[in-house]
mmCIF file of C-alpha atoms in Angstrom:
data_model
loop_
_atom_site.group_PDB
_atom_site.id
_atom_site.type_symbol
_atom_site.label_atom_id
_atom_site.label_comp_id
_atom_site.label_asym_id
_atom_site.label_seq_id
_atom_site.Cartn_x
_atom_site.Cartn_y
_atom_site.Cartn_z
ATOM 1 C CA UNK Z 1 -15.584 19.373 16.856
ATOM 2 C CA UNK Z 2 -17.951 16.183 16.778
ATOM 3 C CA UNK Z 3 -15.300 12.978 15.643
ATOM 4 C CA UNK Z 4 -17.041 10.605 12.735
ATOM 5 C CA UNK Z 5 -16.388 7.123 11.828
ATOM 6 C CA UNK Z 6 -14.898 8.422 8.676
ATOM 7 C CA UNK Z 7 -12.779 10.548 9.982
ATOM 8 C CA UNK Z 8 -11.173 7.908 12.176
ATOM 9 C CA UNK Z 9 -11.004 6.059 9.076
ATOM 10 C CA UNK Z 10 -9.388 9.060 7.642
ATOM 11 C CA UNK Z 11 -6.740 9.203 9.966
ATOM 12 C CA UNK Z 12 -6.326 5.339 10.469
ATOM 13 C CA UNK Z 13 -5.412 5.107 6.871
ATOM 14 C CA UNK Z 14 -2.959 7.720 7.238
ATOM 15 C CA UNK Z 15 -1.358 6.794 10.033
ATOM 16 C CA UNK Z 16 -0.851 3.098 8.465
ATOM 17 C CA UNK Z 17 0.330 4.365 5.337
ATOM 18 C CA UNK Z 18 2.941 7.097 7.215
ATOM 19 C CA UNK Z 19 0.886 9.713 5.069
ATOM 20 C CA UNK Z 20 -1.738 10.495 2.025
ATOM 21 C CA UNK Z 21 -2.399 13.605 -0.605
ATOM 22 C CA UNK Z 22 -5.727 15.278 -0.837
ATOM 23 C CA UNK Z 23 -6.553 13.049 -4.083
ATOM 24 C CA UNK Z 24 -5.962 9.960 -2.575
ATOM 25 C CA UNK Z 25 -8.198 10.581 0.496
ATOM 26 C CA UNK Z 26 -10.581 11.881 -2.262
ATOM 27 C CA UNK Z 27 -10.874 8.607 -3.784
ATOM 28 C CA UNK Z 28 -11.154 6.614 -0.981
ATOM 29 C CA UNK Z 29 -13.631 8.559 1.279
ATOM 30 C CA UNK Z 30 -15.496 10.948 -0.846
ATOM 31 C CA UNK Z 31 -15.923 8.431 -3.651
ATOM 32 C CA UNK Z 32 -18.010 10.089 -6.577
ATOM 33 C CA UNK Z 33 -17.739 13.371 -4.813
ATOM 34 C CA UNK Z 34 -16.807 16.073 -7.769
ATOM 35 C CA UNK Z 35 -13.202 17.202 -7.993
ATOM 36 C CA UNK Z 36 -14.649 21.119 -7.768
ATOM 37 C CA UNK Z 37 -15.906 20.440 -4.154
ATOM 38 C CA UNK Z 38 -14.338 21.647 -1.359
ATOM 39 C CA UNK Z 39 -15.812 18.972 1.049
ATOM 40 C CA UNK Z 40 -13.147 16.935 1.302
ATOM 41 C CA UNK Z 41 -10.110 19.507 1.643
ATOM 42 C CA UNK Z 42 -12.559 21.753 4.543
ATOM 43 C CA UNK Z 43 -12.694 18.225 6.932
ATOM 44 C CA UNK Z 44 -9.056 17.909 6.114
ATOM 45 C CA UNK Z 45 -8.109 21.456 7.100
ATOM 46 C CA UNK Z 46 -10.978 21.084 10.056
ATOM 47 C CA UNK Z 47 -8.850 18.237 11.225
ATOM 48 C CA UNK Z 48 -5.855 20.345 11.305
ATOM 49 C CA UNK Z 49 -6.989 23.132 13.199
ATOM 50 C CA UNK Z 50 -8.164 21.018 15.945
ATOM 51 C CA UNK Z 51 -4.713 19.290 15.706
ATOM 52 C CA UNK Z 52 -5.240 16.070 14.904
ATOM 53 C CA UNK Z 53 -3.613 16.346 11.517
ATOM 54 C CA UNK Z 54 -0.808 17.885 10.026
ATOM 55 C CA UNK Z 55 1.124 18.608 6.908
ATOM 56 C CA UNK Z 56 4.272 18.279 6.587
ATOM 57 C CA UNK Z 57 6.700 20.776 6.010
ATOM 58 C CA UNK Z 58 7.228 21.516 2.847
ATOM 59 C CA UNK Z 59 5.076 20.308 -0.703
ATOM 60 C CA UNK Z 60 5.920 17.059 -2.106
ATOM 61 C CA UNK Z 61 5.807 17.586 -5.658
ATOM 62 C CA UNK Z 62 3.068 20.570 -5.543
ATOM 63 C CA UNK Z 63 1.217 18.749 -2.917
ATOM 64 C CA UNK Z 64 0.464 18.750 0.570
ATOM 65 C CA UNK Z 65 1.299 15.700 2.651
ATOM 66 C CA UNK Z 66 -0.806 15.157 5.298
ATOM 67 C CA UNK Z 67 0.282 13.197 8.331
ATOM 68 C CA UNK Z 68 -1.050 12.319 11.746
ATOM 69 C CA UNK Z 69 -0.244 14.086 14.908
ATOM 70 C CA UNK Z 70 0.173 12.824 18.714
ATOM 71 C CA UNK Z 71 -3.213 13.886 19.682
ATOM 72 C CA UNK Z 72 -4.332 12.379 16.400
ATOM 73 C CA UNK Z 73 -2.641 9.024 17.739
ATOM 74 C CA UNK Z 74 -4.447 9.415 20.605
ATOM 75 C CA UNK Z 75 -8.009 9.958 19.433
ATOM 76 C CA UNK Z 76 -7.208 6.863 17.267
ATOM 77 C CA UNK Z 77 -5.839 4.281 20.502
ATOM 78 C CA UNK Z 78 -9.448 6.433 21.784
ATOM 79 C CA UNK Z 79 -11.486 3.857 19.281
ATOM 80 C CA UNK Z 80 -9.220 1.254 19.165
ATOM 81 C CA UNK Z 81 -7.887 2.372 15.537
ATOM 82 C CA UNK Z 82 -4.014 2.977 16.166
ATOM 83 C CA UNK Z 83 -2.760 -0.207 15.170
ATOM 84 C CA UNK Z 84 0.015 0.506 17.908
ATOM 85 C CA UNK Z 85 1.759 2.946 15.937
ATOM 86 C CA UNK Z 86 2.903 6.177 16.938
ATOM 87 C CA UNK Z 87 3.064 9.601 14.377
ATOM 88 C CA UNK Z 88 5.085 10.382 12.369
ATOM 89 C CA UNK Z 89 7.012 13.400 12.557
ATOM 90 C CA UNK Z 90 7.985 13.805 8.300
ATOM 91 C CA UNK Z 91 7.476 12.231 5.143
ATOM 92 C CA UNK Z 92 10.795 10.621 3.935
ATOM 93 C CA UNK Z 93 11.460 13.016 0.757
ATOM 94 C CA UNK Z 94 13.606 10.205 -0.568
ATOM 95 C CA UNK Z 95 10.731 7.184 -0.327
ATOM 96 C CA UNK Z 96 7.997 9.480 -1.208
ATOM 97 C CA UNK Z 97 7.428 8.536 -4.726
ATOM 98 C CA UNK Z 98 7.655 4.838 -3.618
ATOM 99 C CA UNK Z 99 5.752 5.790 -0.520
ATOM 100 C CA UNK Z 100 2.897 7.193 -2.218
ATOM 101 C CA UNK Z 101 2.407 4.689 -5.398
ATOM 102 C CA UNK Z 102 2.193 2.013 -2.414
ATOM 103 C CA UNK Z 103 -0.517 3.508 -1.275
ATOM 104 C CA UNK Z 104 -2.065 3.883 -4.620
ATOM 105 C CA UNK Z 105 -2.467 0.258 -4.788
ATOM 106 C CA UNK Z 106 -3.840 -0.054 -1.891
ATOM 107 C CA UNK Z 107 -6.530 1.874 -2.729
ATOM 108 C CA UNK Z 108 -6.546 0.312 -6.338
ATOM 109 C CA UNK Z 109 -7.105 -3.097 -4.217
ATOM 110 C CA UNK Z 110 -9.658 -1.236 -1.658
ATOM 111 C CA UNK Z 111 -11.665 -0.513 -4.775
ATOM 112 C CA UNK Z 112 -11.162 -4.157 -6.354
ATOM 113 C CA UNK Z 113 -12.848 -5.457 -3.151
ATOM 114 C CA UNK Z 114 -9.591 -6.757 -1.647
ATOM 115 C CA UNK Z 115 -9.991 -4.639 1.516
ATOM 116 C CA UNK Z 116 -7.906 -6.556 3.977
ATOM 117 C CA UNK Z 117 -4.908 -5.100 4.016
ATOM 118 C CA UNK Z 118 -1.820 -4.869 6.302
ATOM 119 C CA UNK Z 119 0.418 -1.853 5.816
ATOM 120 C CA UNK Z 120 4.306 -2.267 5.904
ATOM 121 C CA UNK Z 121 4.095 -0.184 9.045
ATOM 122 C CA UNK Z 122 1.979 -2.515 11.061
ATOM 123 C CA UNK Z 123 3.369 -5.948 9.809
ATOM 124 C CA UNK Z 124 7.488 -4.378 11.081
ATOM 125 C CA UNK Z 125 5.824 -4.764 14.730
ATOM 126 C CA UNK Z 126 5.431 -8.443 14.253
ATOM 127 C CA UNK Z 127 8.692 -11.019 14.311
ATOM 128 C CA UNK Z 128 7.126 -13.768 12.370
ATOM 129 C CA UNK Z 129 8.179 -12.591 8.817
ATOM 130 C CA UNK Z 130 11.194 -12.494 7.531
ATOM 131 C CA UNK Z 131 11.054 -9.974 5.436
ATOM 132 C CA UNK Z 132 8.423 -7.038 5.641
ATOM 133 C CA UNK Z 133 6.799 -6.293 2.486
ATOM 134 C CA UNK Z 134 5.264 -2.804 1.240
ATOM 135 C CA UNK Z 135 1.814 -4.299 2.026
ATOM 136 C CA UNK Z 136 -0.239 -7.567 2.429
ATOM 137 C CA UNK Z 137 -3.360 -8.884 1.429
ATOM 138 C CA UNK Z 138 -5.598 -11.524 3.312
ATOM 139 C CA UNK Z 139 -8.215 -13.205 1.443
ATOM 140 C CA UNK Z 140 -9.678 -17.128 1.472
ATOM 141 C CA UNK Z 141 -6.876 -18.247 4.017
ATOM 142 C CA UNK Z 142 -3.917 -16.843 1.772
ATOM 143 C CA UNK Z 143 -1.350 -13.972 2.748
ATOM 144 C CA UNK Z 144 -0.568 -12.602 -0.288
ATOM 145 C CA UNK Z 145 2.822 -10.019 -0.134
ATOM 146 C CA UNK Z 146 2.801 -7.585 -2.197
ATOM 147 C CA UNK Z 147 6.067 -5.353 -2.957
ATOM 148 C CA UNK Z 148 6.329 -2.205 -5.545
ATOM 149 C CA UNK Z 149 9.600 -2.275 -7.263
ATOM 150 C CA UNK Z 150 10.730 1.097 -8.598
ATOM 151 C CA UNK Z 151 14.556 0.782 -8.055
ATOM 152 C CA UNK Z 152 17.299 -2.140 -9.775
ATOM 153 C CA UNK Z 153 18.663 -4.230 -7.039
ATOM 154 C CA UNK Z 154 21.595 -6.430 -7.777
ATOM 155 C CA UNK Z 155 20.972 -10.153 -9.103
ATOM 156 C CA UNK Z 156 22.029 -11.140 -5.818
ATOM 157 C CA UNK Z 157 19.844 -9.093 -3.450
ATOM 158 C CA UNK Z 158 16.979 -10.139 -5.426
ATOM 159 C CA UNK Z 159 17.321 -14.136 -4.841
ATOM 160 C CA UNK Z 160 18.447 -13.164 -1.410
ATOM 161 C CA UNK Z 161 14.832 -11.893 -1.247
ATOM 162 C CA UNK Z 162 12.696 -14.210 -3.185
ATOM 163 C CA UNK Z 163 14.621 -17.363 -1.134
ATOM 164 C CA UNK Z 164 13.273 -15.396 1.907
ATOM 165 C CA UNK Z 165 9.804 -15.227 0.796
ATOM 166 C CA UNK Z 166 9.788 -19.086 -0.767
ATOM 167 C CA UNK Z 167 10.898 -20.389 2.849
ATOM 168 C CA UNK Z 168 8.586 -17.796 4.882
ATOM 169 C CA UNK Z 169 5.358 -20.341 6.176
ATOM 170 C CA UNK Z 170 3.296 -16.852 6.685
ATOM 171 C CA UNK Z 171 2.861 -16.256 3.230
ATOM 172 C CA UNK Z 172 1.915 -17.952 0.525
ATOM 173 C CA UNK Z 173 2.366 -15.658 -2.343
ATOM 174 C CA UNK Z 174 4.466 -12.703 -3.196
ATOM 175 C CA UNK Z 175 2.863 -10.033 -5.747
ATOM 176 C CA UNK Z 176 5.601 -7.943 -7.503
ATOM 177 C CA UNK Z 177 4.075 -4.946 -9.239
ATOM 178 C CA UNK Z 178 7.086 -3.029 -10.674
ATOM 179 C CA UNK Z 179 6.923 0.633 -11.888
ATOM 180 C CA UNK Z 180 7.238 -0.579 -15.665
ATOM 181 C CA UNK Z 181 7.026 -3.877 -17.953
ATOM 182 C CA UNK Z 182 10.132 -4.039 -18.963
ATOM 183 C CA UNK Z 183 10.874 -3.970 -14.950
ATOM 184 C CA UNK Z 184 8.107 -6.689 -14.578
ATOM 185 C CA UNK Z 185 9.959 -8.626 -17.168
ATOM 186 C CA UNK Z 186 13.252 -8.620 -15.491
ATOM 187 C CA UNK Z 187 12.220 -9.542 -12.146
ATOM 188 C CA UNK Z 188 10.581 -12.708 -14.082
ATOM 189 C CA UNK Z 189 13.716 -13.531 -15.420
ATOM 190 C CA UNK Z 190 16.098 -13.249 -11.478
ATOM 191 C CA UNK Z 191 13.579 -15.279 -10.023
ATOM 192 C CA UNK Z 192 15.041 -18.468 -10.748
ATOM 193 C CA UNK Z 193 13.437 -21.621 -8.791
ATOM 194 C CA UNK Z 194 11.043 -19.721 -6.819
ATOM 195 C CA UNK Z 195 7.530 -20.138 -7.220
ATOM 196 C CA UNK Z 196 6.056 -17.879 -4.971
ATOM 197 C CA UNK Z 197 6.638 -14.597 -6.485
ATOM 198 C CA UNK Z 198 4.571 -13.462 -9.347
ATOM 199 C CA UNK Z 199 5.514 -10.555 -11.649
ATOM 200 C CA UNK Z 200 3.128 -7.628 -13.638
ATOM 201 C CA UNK Z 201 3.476 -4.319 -14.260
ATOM 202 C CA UNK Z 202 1.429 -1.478 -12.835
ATOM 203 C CA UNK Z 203 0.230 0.112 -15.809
ATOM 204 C CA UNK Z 204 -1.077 -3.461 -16.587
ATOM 205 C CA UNK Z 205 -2.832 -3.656 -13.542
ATOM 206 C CA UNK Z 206 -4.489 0.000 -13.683
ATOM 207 C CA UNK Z 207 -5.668 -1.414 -17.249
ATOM 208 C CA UNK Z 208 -6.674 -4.821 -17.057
ATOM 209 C CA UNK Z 209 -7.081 -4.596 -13.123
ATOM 210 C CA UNK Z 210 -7.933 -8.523 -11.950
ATOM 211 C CA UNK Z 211 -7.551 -9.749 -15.267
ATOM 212 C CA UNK Z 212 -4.304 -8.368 -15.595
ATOM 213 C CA UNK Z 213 -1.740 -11.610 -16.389
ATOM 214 C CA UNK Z 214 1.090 -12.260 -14.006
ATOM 215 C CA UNK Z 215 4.058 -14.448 -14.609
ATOM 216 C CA UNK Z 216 6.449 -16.536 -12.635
ATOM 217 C CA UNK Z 217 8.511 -19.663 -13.333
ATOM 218 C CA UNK Z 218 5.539 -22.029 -13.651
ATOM 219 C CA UNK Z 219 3.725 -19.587 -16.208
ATOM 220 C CA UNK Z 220 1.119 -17.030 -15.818
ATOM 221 C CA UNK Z 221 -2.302 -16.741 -13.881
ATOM 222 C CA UNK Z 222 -4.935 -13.287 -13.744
ATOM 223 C CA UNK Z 223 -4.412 -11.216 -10.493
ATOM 224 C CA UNK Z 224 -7.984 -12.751 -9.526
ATOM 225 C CA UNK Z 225 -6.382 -16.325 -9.811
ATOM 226 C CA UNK Z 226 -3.829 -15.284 -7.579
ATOM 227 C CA UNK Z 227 -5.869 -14.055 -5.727
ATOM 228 C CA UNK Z 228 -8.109 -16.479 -4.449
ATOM 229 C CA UNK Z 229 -11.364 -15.064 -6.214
ATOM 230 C CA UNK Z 230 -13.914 -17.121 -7.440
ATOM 231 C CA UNK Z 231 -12.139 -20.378 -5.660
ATOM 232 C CA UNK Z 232 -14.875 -21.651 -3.856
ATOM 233 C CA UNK Z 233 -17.701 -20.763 -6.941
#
């Protein structure tokens, strides 16, 4: 079996993310390809018969989970692409909902044009953060956390966090895209004097994408604001 670029892309992806569906491999790869073919689930299965993939044990929700193997890890240090990270042996049944709408904004941001992005897997190998968010983005000189909130914390545990990010040099914004508005809104009001963190929904996102409005404590901005785009026009 000949190796392409996209299918070390492919499995890069995966391996960052700790593991993608068939539709979200769709979208980012095979972009425009019709949902009828079979193109992209015959590389996926071609990839694990030569056993470089894998899926995992049993269906998440009706769908298969793929995942990357050891030899997959190894074709992937091979060109460079492993990011140091090693496989993973199963998706995390209890994080996979969380798990997976992570990785659908990364691929929401992929198609925004926002493609450098750090997964929450790569940034736990380094010791200058002090806290390790779901993802981050680097555009224009700005680290940009971002952090998908499905779950209540207490009031406490949240300024605990957002005090964290406010005093962290490394980044210069946090991006809080919770599961629902009324979510969104909540998180606006625990921030207290925090500046850093700004709060939207992601159905507002999905809609609006950069225009989308985000709020924090000094008032509200469009995800492209935030962002950086446009700055230096």
């Amino acid at each position: 079996m000949k190796i392409t670029e996209r299918d070390i892309e492919v499995m890069g992806w995966i391996l960052e993310q700790k593991f993608m569906i068939e539709k979200q491999v769709r979208r980012v790869f095979w972009k425009g390809v019709s949902r009828k073919s079979c193109a992209v689930s015959k590389r996926l299965n071609k990839l694990q018969e030569e056993g470089f993939l894998k899926v995992n044990k049993e269906r998440m929700y009706g769908s298969l989970v793929y995942l990357v193997t050891r030899k997959g890890v190894g074709q992937l240090k091979e060109f460079n692409r492993s990011r140091g990270l090693g496989e993973v042996r199963e998706a995390d049944y209890s994080n996979y909902r969380h798990d997976l709408a992570v990785t659908d904004i990364r691929i929401l941001f992929h198609e925004l044009g926002y493609t450098d992005w750090e997964s929450e897997r790569v940034l736990s190998k380094s010791n200058d953060l002090s806290r390790v968010p779901d993802g981050m983005i680097f555009n224009k000189d700005k680290y940009i956390a971002v952090e998908y909130e499905s779950s209540q914390k207490s009031k406490e545990r949240y300024r605990e966090i957002f005090y964290r990010y406010e005093l962290d040099s490394h980044i210069n914004k946090v991006l809080y895209i919770a599961d629902t508005r009324q979510r969104a809104e909540k998180l606006t009001r625990e921030v207290s004097a925090c500046s850093k963190p700004h709060f939207v929904s992601l159905g507002d996102i999905q809609r609006d994408r950069v225009k989308a409005r985000l709020k924090n404590i000094e008032g509200e901005c469009s995800l492209d604001e935030l962002l950086g785009a446009g700055q230096d026009e």
